[in-house]
Coordinates of N, CA, C and O in Angstrom, one line a residue:
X11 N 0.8 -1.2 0.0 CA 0.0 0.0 0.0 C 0.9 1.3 0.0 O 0.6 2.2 -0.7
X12 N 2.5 1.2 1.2 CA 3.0 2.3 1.2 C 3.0 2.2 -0.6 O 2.2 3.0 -1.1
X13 N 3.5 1.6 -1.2 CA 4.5 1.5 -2.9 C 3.2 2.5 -3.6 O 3.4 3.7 -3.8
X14 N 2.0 1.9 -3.7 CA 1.0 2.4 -4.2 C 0.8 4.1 -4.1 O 0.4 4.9 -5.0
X15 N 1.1 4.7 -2.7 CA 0.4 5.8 -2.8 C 2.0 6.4 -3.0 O 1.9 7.6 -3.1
X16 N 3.3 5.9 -3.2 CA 4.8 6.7 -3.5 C 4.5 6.8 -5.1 O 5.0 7.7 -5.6
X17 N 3.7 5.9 -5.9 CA 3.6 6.1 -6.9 C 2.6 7.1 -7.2 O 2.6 7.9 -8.1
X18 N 1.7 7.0 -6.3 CA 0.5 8.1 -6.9 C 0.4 9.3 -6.9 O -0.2 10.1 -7.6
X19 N 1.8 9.6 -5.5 CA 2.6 10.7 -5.4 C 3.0 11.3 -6.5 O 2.8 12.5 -6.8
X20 N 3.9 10.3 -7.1 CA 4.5 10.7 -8.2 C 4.2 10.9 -9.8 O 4.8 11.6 -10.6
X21 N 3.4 10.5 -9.8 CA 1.8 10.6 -10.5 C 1.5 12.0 -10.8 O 1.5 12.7 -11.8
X22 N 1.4 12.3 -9.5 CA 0.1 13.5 -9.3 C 1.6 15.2 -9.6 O 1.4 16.3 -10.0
X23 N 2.6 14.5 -9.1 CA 3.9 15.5 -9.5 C 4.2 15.4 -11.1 O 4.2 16.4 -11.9
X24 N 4.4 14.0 -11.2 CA 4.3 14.4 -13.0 C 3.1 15.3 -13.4 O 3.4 16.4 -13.8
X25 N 2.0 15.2 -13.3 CA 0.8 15.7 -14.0 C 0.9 17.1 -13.6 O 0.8 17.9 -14.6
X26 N 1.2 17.6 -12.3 CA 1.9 19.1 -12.2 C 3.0 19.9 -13.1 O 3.1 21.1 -13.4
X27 N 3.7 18.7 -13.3 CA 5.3 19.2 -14.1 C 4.4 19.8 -15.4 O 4.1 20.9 -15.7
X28 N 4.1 18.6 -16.0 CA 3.3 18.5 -17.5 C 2.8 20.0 -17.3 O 3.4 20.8 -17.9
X29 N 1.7 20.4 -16.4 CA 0.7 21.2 -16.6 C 1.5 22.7 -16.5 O 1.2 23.6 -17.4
X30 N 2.3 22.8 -15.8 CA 3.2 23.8 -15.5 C 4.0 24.2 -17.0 O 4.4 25.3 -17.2
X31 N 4.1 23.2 -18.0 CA 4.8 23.6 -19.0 C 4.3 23.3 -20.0 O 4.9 23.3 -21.0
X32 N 3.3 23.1 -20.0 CA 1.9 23.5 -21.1 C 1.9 24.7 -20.9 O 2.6 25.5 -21.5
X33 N 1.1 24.9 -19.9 CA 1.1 26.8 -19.7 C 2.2 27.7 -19.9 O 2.1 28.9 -19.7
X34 N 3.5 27.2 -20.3 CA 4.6 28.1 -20.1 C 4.6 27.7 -22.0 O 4.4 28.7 -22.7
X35 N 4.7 26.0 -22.8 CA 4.8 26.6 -23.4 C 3.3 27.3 -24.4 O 3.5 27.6 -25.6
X36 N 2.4 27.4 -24.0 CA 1.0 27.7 -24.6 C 1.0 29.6 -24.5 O 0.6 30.3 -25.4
X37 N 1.6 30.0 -23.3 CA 1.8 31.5 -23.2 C 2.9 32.1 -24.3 O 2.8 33.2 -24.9
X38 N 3.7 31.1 -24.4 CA 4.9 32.0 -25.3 C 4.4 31.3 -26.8 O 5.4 31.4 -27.5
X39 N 3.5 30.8 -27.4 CA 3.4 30.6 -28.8 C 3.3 32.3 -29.2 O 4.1 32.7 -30.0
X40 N 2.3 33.1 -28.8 CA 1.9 34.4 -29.4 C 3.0 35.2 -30.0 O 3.0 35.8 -31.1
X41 N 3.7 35.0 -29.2 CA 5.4 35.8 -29.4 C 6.1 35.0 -30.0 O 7.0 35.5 -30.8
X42 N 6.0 34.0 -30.0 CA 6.9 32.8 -31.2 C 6.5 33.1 -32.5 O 7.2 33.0 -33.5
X43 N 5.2 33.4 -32.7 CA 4.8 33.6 -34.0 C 5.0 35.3 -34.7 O 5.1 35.7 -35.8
X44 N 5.1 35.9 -33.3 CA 4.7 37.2 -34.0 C 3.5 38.4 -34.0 O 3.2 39.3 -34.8
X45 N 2.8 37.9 -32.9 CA 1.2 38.4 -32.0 C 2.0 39.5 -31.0 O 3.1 39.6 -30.3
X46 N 1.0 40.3 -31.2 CA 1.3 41.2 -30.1 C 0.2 40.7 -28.5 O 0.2 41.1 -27.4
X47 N -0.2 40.1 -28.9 CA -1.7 39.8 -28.2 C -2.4 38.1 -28.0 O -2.9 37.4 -28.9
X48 N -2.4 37.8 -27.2 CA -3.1 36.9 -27.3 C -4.4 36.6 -27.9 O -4.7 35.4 -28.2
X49 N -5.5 37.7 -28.0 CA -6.4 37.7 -29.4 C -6.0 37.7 -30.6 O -6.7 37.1 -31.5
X50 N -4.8 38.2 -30.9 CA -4.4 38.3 -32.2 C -4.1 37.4 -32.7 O -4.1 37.1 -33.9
X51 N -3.7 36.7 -31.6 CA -3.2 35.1 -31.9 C -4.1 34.0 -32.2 O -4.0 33.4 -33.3
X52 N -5.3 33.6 -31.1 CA -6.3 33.6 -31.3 C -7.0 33.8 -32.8 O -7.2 32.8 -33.6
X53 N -7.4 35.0 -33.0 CA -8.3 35.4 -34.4 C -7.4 34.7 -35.2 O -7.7 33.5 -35.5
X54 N -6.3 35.2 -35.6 CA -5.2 33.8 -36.7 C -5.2 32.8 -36.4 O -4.8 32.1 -37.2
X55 N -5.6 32.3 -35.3 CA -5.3 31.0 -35.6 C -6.8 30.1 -36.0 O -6.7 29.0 -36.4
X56 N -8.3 30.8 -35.7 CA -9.0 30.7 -35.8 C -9.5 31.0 -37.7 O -10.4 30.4 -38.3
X57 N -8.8 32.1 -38.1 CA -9.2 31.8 -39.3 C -8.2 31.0 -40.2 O -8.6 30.7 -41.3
X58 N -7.4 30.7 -40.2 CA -6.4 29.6 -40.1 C -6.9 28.6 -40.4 O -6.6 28.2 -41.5
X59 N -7.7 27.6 -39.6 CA -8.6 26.8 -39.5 C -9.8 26.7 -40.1 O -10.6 25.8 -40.2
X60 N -9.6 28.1 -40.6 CA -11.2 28.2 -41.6 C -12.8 28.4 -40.7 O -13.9 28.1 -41.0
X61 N -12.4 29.1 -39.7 CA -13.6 28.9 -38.7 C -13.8 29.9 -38.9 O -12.9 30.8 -39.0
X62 N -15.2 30.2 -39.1 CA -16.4 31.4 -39.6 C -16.3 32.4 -38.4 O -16.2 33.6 -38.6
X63 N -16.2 31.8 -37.1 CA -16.3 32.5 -35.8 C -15.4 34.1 -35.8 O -15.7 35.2 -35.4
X64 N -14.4 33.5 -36.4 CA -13.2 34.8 -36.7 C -13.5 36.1 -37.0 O -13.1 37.0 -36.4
X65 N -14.5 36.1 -38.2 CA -14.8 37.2 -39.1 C -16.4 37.4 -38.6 O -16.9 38.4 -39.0
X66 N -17.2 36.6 -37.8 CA -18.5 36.8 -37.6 C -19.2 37.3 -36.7 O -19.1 37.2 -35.5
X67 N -20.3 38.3 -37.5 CA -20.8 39.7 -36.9 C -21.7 38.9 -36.0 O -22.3 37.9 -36.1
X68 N -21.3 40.1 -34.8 CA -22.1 40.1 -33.2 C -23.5 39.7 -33.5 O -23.8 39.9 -34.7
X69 N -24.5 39.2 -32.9 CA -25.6 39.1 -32.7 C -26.2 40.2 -31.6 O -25.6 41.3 -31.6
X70 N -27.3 39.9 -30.7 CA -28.2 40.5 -30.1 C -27.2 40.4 -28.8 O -26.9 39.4 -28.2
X71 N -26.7 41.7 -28.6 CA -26.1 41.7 -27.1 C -24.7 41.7 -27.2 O -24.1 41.3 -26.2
X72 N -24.2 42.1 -27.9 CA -22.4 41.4 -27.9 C -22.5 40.3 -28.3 O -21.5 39.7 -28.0
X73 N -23.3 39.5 -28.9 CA -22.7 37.9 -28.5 C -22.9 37.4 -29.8 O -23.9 37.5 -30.5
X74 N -21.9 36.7 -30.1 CA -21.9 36.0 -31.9 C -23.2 35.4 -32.0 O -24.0 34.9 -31.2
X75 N -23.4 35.6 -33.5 CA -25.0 35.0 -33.7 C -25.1 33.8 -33.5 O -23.9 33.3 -33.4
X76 N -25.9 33.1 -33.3 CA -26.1 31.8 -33.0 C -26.6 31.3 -34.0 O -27.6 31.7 -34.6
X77 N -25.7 29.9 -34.3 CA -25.6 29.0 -35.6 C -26.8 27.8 -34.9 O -27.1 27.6 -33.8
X78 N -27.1 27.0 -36.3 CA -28.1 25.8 -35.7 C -27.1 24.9 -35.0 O -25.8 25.1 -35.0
X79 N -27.6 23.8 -34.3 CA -26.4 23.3 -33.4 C -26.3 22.1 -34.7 O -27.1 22.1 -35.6
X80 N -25.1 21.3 -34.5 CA -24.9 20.4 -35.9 C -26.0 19.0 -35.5 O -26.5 18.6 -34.5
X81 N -25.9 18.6 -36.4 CA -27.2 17.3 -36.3 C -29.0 17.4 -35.8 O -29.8 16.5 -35.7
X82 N -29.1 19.0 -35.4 CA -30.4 19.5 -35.6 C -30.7 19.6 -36.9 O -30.1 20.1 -37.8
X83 N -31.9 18.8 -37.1 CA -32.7 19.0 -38.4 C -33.6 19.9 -38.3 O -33.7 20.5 -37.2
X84 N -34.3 20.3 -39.3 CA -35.2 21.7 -39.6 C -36.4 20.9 -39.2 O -36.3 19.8 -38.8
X85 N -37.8 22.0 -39.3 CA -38.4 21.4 -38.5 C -39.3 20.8 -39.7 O -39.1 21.2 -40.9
X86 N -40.6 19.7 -39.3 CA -41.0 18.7 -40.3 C -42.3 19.3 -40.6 O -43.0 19.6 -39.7
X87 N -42.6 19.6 -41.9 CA -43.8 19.7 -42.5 C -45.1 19.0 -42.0 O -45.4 18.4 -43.0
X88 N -45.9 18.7 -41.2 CA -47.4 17.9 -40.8 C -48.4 18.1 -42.0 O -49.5 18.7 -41.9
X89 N -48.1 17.7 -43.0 CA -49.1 17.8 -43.9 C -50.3 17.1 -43.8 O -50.1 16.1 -43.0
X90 N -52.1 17.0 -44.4 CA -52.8 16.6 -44.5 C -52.5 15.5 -44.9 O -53.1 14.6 -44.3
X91 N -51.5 15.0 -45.9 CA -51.6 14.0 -47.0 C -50.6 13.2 -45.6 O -50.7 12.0 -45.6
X92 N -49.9 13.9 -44.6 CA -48.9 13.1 -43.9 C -49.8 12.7 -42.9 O -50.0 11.6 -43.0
X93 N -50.5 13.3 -41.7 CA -51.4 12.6 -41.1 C -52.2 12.1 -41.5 O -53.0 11.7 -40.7
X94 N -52.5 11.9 -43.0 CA -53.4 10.3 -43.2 C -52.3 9.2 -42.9 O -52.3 8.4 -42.0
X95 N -51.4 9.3 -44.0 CA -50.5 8.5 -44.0 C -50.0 7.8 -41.9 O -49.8 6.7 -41.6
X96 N -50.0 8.6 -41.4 CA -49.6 8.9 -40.0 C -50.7 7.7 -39.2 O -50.3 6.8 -38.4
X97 N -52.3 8.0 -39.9 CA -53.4 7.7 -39.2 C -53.1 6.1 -39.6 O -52.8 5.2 -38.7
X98 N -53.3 5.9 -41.3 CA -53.3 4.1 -41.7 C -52.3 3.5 -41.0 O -52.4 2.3 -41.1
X99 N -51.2 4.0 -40.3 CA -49.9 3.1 -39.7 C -50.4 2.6 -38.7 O -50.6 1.4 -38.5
X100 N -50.7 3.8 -37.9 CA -51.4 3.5 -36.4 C -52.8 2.8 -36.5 O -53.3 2.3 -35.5
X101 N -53.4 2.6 -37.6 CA -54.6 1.5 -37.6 C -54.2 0.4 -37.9 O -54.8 -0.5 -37.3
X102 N -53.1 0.1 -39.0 CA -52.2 -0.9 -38.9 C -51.8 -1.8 -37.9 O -52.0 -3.0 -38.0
X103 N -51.2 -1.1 -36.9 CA -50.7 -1.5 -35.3 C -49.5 -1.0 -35.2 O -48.8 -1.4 -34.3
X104 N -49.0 -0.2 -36.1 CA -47.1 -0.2 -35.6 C -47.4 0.8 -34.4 O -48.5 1.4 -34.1
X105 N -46.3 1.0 -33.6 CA -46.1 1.9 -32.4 C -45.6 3.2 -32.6 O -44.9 3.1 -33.6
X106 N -45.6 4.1 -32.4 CA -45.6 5.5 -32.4 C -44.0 5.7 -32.9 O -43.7 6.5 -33.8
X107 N -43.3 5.0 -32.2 CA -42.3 5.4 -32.4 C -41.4 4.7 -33.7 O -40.3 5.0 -34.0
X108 N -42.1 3.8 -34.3 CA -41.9 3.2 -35.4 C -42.6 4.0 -36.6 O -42.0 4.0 -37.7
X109 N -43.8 4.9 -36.4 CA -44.1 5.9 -37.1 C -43.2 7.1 -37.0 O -42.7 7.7 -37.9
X110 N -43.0 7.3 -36.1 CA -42.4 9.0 -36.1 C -40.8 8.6 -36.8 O -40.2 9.5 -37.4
X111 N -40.3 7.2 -36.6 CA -38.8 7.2 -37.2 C -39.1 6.8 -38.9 O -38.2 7.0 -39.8
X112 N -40.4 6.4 -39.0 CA -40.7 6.2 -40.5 C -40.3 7.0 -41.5 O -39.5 6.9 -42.4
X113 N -41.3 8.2 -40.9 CA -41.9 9.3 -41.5 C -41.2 10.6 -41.3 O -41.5 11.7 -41.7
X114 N -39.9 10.2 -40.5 CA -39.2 11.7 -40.2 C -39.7 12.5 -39.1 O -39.0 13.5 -39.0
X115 N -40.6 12.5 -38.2 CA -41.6 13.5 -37.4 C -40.9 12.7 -36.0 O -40.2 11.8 -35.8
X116 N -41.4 13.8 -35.1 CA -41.1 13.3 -33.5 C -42.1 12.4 -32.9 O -43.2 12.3 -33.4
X117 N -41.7 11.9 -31.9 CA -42.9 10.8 -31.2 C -44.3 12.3 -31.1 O -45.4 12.3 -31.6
X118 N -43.7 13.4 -30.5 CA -45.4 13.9 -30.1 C -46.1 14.2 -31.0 O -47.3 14.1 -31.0
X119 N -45.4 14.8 -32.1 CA -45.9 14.7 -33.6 C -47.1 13.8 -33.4 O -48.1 14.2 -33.0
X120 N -46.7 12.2 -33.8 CA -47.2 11.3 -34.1 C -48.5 11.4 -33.1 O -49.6 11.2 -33.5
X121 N -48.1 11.7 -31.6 CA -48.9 11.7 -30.9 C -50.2 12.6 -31.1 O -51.4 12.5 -31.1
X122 N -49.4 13.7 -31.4 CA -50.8 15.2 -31.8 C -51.7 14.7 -32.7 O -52.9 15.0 -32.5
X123 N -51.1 13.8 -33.9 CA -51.6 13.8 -35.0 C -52.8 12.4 -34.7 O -53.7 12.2 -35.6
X124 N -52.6 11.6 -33.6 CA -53.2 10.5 -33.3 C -54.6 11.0 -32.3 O -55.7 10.4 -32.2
X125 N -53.9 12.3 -31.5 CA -55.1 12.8 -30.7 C -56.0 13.5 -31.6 O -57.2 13.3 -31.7
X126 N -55.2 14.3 -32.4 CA -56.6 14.7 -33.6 C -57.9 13.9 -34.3 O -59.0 14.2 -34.5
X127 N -57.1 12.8 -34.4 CA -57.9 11.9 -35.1 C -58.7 10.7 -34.0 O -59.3 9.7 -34.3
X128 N -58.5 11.4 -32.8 CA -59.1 10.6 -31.9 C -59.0 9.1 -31.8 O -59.9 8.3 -31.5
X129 N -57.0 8.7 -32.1 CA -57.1 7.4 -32.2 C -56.1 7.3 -30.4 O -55.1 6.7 -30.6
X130 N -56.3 7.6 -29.5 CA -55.4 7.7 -28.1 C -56.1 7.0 -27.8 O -57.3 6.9 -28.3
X131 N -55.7 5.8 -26.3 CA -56.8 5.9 -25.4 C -57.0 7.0 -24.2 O -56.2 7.8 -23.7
X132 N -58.1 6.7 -23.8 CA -58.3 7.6 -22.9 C -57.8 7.1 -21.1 O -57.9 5.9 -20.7
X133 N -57.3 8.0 -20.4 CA -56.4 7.5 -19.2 C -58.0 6.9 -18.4 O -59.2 6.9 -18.6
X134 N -57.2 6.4 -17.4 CA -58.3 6.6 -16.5 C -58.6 5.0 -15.5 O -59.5 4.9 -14.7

């Protein structure tokens, strides 16, 4: 047990060393390159990378506009011709959530469009 914690000791001193000279060398890149600033550094190295963020106008408040987040989809059309379609599944027997991944729509989608049509049961 002593061996275990002389190592964990030593461990936790490496991981200090490490961190201590990240920060020393992460402070002096600006000046290695030629930044007067650590934003300046920053903005280059951000459009560098090709990131929009660099060059992109403020939104409401100071604050960069806000982009859609990634793998959000737009929102789904509920058409007439789609809650029929929506309706024959569910008289079918599939489960809600086998419609709503069918057809692209969210479970409550499927749900709104089942209470419209008065196919739910009722609690109780």
């Amino acid at each position: 047990i002593k061996e275990l914690e002389t190592y964990k000791s030593k461990v936790a001193d490496l991981e200090k060393s490490i961190a201590t000279q990240l920060d020393a060398e992460l402070s002096a890149l600006p000046g290695k390159y030629g930044f007067d600033s650590v934003q300046d550094f920053l903005l280059a190295v951000k459009k560098a990378a090709g990131s929009k963020s660099a060059t992109k106008k403020k939104g409401k408040r100071g604050r960069p506009a806000a982009a859609a987040p990634a793998g959000k989809r737009k929102r789904a059309k509920i058409t007439p011709e789609l809650k029929a379609e929506v309706k024959s599944a569910v008289e079918a027997g599939k489960t809600g959530a086998a419609i709503a991944k069918e057809f692209g729509i969210s479970l409550p989608s499927v749900q709104n469009i089942k209470k419209e049509f008065g196919l739910v049961k009722a609690r109780g």
